[in-house]
Short mmCIF file of N, CA and C and ligand atoms in Angstrom, two decimals:
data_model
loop_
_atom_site.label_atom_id
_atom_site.label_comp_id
_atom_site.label_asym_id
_atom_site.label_seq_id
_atom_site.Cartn_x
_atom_site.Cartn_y
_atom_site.Cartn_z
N UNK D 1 214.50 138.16 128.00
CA UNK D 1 215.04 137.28 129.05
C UNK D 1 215.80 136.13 128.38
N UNK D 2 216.96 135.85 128.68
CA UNK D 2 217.43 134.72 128.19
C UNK D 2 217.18 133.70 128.26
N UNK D 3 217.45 132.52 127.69
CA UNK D 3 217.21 131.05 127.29
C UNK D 3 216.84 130.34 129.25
N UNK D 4 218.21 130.61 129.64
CA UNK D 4 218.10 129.57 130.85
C UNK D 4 217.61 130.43 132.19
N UNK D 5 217.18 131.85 131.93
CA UNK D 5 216.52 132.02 132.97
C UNK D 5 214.94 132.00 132.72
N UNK D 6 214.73 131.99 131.68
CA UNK D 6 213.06 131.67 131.11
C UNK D 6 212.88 130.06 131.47
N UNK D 7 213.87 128.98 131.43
CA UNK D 7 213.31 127.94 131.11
C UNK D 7 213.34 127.57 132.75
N UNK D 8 214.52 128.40 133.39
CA UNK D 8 214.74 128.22 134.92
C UNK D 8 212.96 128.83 135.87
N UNK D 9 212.54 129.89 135.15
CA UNK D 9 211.37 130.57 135.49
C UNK D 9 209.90 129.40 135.53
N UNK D 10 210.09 128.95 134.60
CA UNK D 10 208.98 127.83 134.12
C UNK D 10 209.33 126.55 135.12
N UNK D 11 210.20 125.84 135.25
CA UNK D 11 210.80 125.13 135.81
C UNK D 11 210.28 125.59 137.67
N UNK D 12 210.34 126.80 137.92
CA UNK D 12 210.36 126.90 139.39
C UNK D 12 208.13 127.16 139.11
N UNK D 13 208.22 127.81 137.64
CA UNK D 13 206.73 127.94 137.96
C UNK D 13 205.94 126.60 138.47
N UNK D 14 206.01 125.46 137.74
CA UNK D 14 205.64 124.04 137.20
C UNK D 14 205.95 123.87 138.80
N UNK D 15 206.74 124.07 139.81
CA UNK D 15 207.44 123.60 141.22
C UNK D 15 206.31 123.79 141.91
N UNK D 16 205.83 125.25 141.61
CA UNK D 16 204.48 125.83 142.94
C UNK D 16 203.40 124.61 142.09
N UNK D 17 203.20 124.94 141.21
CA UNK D 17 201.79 123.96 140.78
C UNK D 17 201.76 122.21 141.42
N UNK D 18 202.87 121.47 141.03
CA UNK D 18 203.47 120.43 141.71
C UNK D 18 203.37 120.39 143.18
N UNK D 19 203.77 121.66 143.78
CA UNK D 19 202.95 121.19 145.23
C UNK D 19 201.80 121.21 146.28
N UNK D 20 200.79 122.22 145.06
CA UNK D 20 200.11 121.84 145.22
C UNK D 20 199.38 120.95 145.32
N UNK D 21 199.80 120.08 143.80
CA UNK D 21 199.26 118.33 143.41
C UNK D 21 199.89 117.67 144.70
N UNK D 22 200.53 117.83 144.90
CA UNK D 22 201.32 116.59 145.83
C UNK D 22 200.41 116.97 147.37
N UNK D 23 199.57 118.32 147.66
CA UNK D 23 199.41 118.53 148.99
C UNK D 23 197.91 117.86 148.65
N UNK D 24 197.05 117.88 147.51
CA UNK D 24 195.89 117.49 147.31
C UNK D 24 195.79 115.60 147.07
N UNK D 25 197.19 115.64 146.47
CA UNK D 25 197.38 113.89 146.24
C UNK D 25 197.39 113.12 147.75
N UNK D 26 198.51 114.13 148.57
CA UNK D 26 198.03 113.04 150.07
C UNK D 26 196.98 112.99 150.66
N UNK D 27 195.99 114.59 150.40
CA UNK D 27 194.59 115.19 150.82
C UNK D 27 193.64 113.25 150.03
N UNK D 28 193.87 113.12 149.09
CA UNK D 28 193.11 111.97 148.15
C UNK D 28 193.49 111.07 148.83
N UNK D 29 194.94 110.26 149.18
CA UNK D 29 195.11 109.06 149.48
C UNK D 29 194.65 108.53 151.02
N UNK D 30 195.14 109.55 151.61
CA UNK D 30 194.58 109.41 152.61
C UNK D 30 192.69 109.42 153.28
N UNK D 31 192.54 109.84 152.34
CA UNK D 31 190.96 110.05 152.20
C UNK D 31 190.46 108.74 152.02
N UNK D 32 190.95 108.15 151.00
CA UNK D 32 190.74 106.64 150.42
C UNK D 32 191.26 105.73 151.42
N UNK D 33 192.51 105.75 152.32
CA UNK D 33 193.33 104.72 152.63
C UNK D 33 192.22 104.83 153.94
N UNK D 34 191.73 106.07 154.80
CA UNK D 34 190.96 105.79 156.10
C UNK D 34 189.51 105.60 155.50
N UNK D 35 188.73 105.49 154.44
CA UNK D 35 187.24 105.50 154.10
C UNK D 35 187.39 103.91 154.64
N UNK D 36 185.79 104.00 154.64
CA UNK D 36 185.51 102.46 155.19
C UNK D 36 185.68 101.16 154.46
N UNK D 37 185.38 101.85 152.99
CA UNK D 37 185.43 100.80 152.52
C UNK D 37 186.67 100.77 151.29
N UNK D 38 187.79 101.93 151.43
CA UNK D 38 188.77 102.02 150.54
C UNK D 38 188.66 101.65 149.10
N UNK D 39 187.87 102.09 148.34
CA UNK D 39 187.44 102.51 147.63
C UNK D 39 188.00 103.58 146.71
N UNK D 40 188.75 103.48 145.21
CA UNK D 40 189.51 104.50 145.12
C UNK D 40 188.30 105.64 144.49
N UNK D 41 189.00 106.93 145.02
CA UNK D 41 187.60 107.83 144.21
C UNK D 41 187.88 108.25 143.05
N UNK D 42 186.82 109.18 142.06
CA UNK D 42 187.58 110.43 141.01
C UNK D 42 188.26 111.10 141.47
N UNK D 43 188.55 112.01 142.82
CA UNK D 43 188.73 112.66 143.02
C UNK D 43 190.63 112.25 143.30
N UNK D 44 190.83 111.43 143.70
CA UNK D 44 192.21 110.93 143.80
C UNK D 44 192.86 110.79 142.42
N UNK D 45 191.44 109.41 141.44
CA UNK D 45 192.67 109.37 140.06
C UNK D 45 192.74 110.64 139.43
N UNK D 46 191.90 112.07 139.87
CA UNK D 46 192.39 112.83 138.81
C UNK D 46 193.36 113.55 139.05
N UNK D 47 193.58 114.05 140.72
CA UNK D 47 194.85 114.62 141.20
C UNK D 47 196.05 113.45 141.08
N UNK D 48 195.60 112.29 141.04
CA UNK D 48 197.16 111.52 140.22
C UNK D 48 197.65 111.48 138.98
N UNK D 49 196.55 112.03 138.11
CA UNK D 49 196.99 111.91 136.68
C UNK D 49 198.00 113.25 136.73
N UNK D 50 197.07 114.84 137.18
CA UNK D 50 197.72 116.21 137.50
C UNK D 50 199.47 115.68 138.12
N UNK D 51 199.23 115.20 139.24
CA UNK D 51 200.30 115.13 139.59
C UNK D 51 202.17 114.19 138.46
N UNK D 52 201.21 113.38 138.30
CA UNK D 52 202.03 112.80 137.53
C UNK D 52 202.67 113.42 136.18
N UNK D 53 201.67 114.13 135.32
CA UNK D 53 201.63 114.99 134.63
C UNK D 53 203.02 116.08 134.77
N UNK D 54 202.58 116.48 135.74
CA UNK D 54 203.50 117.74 136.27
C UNK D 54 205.15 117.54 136.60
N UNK D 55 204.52 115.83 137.34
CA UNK D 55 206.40 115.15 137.18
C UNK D 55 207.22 115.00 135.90
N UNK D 56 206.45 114.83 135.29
CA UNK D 56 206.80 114.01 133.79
C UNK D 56 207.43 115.79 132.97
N UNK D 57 206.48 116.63 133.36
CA UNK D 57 207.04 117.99 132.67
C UNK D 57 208.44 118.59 133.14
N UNK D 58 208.27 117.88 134.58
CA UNK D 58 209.61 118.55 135.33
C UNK D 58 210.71 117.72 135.06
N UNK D 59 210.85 116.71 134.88
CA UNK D 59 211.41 115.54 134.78
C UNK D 59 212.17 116.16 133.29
N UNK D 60 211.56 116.62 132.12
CA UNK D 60 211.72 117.07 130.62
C UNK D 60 212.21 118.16 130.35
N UNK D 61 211.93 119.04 131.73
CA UNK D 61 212.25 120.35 131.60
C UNK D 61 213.96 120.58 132.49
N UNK D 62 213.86 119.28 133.40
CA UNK D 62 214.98 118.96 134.20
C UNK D 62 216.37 118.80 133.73
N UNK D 63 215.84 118.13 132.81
CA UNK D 63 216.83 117.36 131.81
C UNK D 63 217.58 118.31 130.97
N UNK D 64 216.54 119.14 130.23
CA UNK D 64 217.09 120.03 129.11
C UNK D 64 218.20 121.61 130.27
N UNK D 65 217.75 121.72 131.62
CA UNK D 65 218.07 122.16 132.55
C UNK D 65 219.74 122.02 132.79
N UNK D 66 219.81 120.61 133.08
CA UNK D 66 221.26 119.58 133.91
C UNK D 66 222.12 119.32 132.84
N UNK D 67 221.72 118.91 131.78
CA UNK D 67 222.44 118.96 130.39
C UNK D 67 222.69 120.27 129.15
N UNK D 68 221.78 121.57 129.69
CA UNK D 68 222.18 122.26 129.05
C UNK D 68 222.21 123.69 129.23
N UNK D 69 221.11 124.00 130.14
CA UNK D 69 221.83 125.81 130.84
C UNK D 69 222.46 125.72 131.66
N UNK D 70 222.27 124.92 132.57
CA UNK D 70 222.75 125.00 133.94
C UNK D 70 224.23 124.80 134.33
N UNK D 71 225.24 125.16 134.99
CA UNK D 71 226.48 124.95 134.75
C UNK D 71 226.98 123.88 134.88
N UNK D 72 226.21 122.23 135.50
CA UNK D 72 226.20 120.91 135.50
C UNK D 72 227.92 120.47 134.99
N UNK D 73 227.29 120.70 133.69
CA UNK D 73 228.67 120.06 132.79
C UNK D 73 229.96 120.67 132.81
N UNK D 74 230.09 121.82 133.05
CA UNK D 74 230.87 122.75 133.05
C UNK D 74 232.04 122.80 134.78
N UNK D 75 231.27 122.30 135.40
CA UNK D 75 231.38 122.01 136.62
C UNK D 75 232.14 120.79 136.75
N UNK D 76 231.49 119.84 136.41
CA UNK D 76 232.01 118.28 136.04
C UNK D 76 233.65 118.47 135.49
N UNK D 77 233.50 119.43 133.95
CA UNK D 77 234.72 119.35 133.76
C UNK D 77 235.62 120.10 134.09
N UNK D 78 235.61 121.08 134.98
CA UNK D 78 236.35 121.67 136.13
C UNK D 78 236.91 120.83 137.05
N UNK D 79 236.23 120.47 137.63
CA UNK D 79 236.33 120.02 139.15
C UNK D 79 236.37 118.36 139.42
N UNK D 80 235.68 117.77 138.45
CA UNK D 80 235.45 116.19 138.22
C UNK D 80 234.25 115.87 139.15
N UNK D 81 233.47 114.54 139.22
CA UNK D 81 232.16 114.18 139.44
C UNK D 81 232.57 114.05 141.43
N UNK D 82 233.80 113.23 141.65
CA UNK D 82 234.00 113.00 142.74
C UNK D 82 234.03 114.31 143.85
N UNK D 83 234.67 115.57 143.62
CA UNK D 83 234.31 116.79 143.87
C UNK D 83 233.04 117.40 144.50
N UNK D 84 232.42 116.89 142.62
CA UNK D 84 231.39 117.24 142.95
C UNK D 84 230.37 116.68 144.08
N UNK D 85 230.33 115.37 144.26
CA UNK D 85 230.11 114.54 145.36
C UNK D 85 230.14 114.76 147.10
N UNK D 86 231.71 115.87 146.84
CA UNK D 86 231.98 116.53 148.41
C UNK D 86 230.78 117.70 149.13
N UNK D 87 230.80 118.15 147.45
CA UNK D 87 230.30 119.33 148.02
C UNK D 87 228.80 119.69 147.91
N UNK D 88 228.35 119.36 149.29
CA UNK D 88 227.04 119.38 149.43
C UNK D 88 225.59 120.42 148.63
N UNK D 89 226.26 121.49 148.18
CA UNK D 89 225.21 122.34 147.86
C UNK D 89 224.86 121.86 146.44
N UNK D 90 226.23 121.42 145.51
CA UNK D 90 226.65 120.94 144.53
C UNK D 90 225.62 119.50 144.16
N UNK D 91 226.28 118.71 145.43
CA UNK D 91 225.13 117.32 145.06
C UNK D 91 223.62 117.59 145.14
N UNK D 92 223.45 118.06 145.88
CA UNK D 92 221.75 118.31 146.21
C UNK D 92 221.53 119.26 144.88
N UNK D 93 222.43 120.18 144.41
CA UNK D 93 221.62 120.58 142.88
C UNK D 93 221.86 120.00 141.60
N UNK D 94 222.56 118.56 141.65
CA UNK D 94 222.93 118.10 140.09
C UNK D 94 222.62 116.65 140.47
N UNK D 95 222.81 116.17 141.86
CA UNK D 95 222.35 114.78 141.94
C UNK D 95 221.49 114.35 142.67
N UNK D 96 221.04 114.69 143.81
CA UNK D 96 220.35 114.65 144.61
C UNK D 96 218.69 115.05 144.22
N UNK D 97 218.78 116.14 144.11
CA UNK D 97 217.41 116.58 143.53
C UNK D 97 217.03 116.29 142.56
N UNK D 98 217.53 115.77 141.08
CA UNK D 98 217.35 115.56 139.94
C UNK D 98 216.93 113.82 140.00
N UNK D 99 218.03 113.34 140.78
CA UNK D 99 217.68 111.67 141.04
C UNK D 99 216.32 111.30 141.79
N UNK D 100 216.35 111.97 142.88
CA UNK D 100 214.94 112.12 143.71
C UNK D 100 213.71 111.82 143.20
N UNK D 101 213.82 113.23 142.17
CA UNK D 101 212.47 113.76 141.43
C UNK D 101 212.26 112.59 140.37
N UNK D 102 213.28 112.03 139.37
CA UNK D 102 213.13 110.98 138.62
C UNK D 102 212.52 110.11 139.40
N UNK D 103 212.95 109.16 140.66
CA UNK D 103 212.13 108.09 140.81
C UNK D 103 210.93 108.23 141.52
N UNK D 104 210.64 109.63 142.09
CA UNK D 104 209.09 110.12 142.59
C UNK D 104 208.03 110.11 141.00
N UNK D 105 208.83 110.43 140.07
CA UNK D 105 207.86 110.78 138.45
C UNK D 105 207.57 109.15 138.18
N UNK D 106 208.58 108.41 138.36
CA UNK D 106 208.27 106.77 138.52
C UNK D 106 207.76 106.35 138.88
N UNK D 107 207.85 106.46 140.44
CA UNK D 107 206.59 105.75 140.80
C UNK D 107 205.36 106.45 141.25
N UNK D 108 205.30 107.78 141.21
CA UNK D 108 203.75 108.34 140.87
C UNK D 108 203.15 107.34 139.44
N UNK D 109 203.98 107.77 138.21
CA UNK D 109 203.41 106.88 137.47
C UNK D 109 202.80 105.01 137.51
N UNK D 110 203.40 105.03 138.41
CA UNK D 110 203.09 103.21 138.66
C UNK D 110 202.14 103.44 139.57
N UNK D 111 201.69 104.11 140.41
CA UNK D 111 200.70 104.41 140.77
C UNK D 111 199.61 104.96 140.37
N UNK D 112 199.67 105.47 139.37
CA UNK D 112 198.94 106.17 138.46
C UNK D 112 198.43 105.03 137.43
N UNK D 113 199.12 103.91 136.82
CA UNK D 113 198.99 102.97 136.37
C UNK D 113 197.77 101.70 137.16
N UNK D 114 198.40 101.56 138.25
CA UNK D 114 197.57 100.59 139.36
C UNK D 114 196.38 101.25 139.21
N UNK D 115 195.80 102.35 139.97
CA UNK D 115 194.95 103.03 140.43
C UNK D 115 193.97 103.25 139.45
N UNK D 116 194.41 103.26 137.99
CA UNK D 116 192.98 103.57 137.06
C UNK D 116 192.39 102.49 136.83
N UNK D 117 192.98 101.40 137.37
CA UNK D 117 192.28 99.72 136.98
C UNK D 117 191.55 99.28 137.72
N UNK D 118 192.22 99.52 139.10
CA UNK D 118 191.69 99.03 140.41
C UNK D 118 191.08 99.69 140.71
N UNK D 119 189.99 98.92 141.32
CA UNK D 119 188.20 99.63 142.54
C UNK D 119 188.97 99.85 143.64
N UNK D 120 189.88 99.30 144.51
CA UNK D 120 190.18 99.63 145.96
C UNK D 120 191.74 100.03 146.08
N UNK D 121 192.38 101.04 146.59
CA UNK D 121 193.63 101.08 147.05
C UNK D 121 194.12 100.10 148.24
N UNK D 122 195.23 99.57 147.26
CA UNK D 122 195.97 98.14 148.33
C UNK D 122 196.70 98.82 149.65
N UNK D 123 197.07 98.65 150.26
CA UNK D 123 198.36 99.09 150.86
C UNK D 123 199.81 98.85 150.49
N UNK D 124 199.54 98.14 149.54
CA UNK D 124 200.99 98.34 148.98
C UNK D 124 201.30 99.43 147.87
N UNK D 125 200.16 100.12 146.84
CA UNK D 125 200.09 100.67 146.27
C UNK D 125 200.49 102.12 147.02
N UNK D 126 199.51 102.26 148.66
CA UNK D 126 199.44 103.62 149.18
C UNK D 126 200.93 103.70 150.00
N UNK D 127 201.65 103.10 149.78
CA UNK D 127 203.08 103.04 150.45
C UNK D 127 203.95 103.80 149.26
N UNK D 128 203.76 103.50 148.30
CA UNK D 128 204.60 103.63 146.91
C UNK D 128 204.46 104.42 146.55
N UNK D 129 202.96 105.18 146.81
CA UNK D 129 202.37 107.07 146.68
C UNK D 129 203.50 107.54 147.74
N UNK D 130 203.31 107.29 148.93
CA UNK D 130 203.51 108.10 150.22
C UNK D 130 205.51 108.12 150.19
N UNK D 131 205.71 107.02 149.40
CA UNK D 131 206.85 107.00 148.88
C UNK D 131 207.70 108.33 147.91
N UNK D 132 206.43 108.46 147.45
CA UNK D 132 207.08 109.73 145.74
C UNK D 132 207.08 110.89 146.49
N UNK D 133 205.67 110.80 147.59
CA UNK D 133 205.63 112.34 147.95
C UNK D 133 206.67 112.47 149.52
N UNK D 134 207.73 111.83 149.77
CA UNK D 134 208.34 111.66 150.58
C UNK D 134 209.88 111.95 149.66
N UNK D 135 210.17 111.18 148.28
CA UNK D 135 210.90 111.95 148.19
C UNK D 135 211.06 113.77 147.16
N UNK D 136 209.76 113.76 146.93
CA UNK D 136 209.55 115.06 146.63
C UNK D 136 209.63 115.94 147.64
N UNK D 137 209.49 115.82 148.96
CA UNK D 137 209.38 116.94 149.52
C UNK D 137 211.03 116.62 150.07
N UNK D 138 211.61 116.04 150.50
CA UNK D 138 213.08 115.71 149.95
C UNK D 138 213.94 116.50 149.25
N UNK D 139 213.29 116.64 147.82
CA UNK D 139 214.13 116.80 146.79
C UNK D 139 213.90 118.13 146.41
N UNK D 140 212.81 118.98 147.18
CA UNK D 140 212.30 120.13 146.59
C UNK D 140 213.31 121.70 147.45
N UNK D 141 214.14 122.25 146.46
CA UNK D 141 214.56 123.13 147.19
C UNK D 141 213.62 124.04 147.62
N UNK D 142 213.10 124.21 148.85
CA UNK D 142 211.92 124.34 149.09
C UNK D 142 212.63 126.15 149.57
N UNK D 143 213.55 126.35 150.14
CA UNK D 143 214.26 128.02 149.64
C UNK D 143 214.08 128.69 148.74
N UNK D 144 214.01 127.79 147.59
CA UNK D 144 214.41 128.79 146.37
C UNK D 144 212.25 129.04 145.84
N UNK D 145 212.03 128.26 146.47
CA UNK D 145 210.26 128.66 146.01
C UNK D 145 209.86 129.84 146.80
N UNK D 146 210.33 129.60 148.55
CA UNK D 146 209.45 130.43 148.98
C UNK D 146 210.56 132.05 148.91
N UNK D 147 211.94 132.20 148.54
CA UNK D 147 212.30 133.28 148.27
C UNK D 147 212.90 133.06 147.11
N UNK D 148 212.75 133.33 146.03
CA UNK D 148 213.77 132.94 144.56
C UNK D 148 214.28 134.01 144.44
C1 HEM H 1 208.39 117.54 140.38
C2 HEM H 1 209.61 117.59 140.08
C3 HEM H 1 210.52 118.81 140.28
C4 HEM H 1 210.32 119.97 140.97
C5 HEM H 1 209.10 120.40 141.76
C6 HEM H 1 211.54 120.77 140.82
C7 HEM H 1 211.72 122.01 141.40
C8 HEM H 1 212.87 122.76 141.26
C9 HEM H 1 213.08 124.06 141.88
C10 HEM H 1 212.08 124.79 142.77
C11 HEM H 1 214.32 124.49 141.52
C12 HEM H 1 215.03 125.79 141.93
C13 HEM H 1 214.74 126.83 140.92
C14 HEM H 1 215.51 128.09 141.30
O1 HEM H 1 216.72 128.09 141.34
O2 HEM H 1 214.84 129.06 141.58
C15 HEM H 1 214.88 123.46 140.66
C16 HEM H 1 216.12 123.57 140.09
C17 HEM H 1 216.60 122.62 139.25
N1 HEM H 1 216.00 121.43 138.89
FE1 HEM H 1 214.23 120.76 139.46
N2 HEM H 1 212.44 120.09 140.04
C18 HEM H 1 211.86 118.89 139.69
C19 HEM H 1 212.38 117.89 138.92
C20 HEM H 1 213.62 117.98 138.37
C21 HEM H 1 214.22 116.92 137.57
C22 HEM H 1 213.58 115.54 137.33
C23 HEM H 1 215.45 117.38 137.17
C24 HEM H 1 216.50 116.72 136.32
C25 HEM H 1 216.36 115.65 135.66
C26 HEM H 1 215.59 118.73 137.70
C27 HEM H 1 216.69 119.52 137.48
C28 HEM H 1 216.87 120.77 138.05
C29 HEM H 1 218.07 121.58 137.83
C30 HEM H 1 219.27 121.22 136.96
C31 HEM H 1 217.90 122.76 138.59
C32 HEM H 1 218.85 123.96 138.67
C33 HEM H 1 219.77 123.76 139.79
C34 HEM H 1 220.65 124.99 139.91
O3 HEM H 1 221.36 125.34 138.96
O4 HEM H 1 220.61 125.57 140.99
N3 HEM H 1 214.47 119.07 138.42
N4 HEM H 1 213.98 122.42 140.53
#
């Protein structure tokens, strides 16, 4: 199998695992944000570490993806960035989804940061979760998972 459909394979594998984290991460926050006494549990920081984890891989694997199998660049210097901008299928696979996923891996991590220190989830913290997994499900060509 070649280079960029192996790394494209891994890339969509790492996607199913990821949403799972993300369906168990709101399963956690929300668990915490309605308990009585909001209280963060194990059971949340460890599906945030997973989750975050999984961003950070996609995020690495994204990269080596947009900059180097994928026809990204090749495209760019065809057609130019503004082009690319028009055309919707185009943005949602080189800017849209790639930008998305970066600042969801962000601020999962800053949440991931808060949360191992702190005894109680703030509400400002559970905004900034509900934030990542808002634009993950956003950003997730969610076509290409359930038929690739
Ligand atoms: C949790 C984070 C992410 C998930 C779940 C995810 C998921 C996916 C999925 C399901 C695909 C389609 C695979 C296919 O064609 O079958 C894809 C494609 C792609 N992703 Fe991601 N992705 C994530 C983060 C990123 C990031 C951060 C970048 C870039 C920095 C990135 C760059 C790409 C690129 C370049 C493609 C190929 C687009 C194409 O040629 O059609 N992804 N991603």
């Amino acid at each position: 199998m070649h280079f960029s459909q192996t790394i494209l394979q891994i890339h969509r594998g790492f996607a199913y695992a990821e949403f799972v984290c993300i369906l168990l991460y709101l399963i956690a926050l929300f668990g915490v944000m309605f308990s009585y006494s909001g209280k963060i549990t194990g059971f949340l920081r460890k599906i945030s570490v997973f989750t975050m984890v999984f961003f950070h891989l996609q995020f690495l694997i994204g990269i080596v993806m947009l900059l180097g199998t994928s026809p990204f660049l090749d495209i760019i210097k065809n057609i130019g960035m503004g082009e690319v901008m028009k055309i919707k299928s185009l943005r949602f696979a080189y800017i849209e989804h790639p930008f998305s996923m970066f600042i969801g891996a962000v601020l999962v991590t800053m949440v991931n940061k808060k949360i191992k220190t702190k005894p109680r989830l703030s509400m400002g913290v559970f905004f900034l979760a509900i934030l990542a997994v808002l634009l993950f499900f956003y950003a997730l060509p969610f076509s290409k998972l359930v038929s690739p």
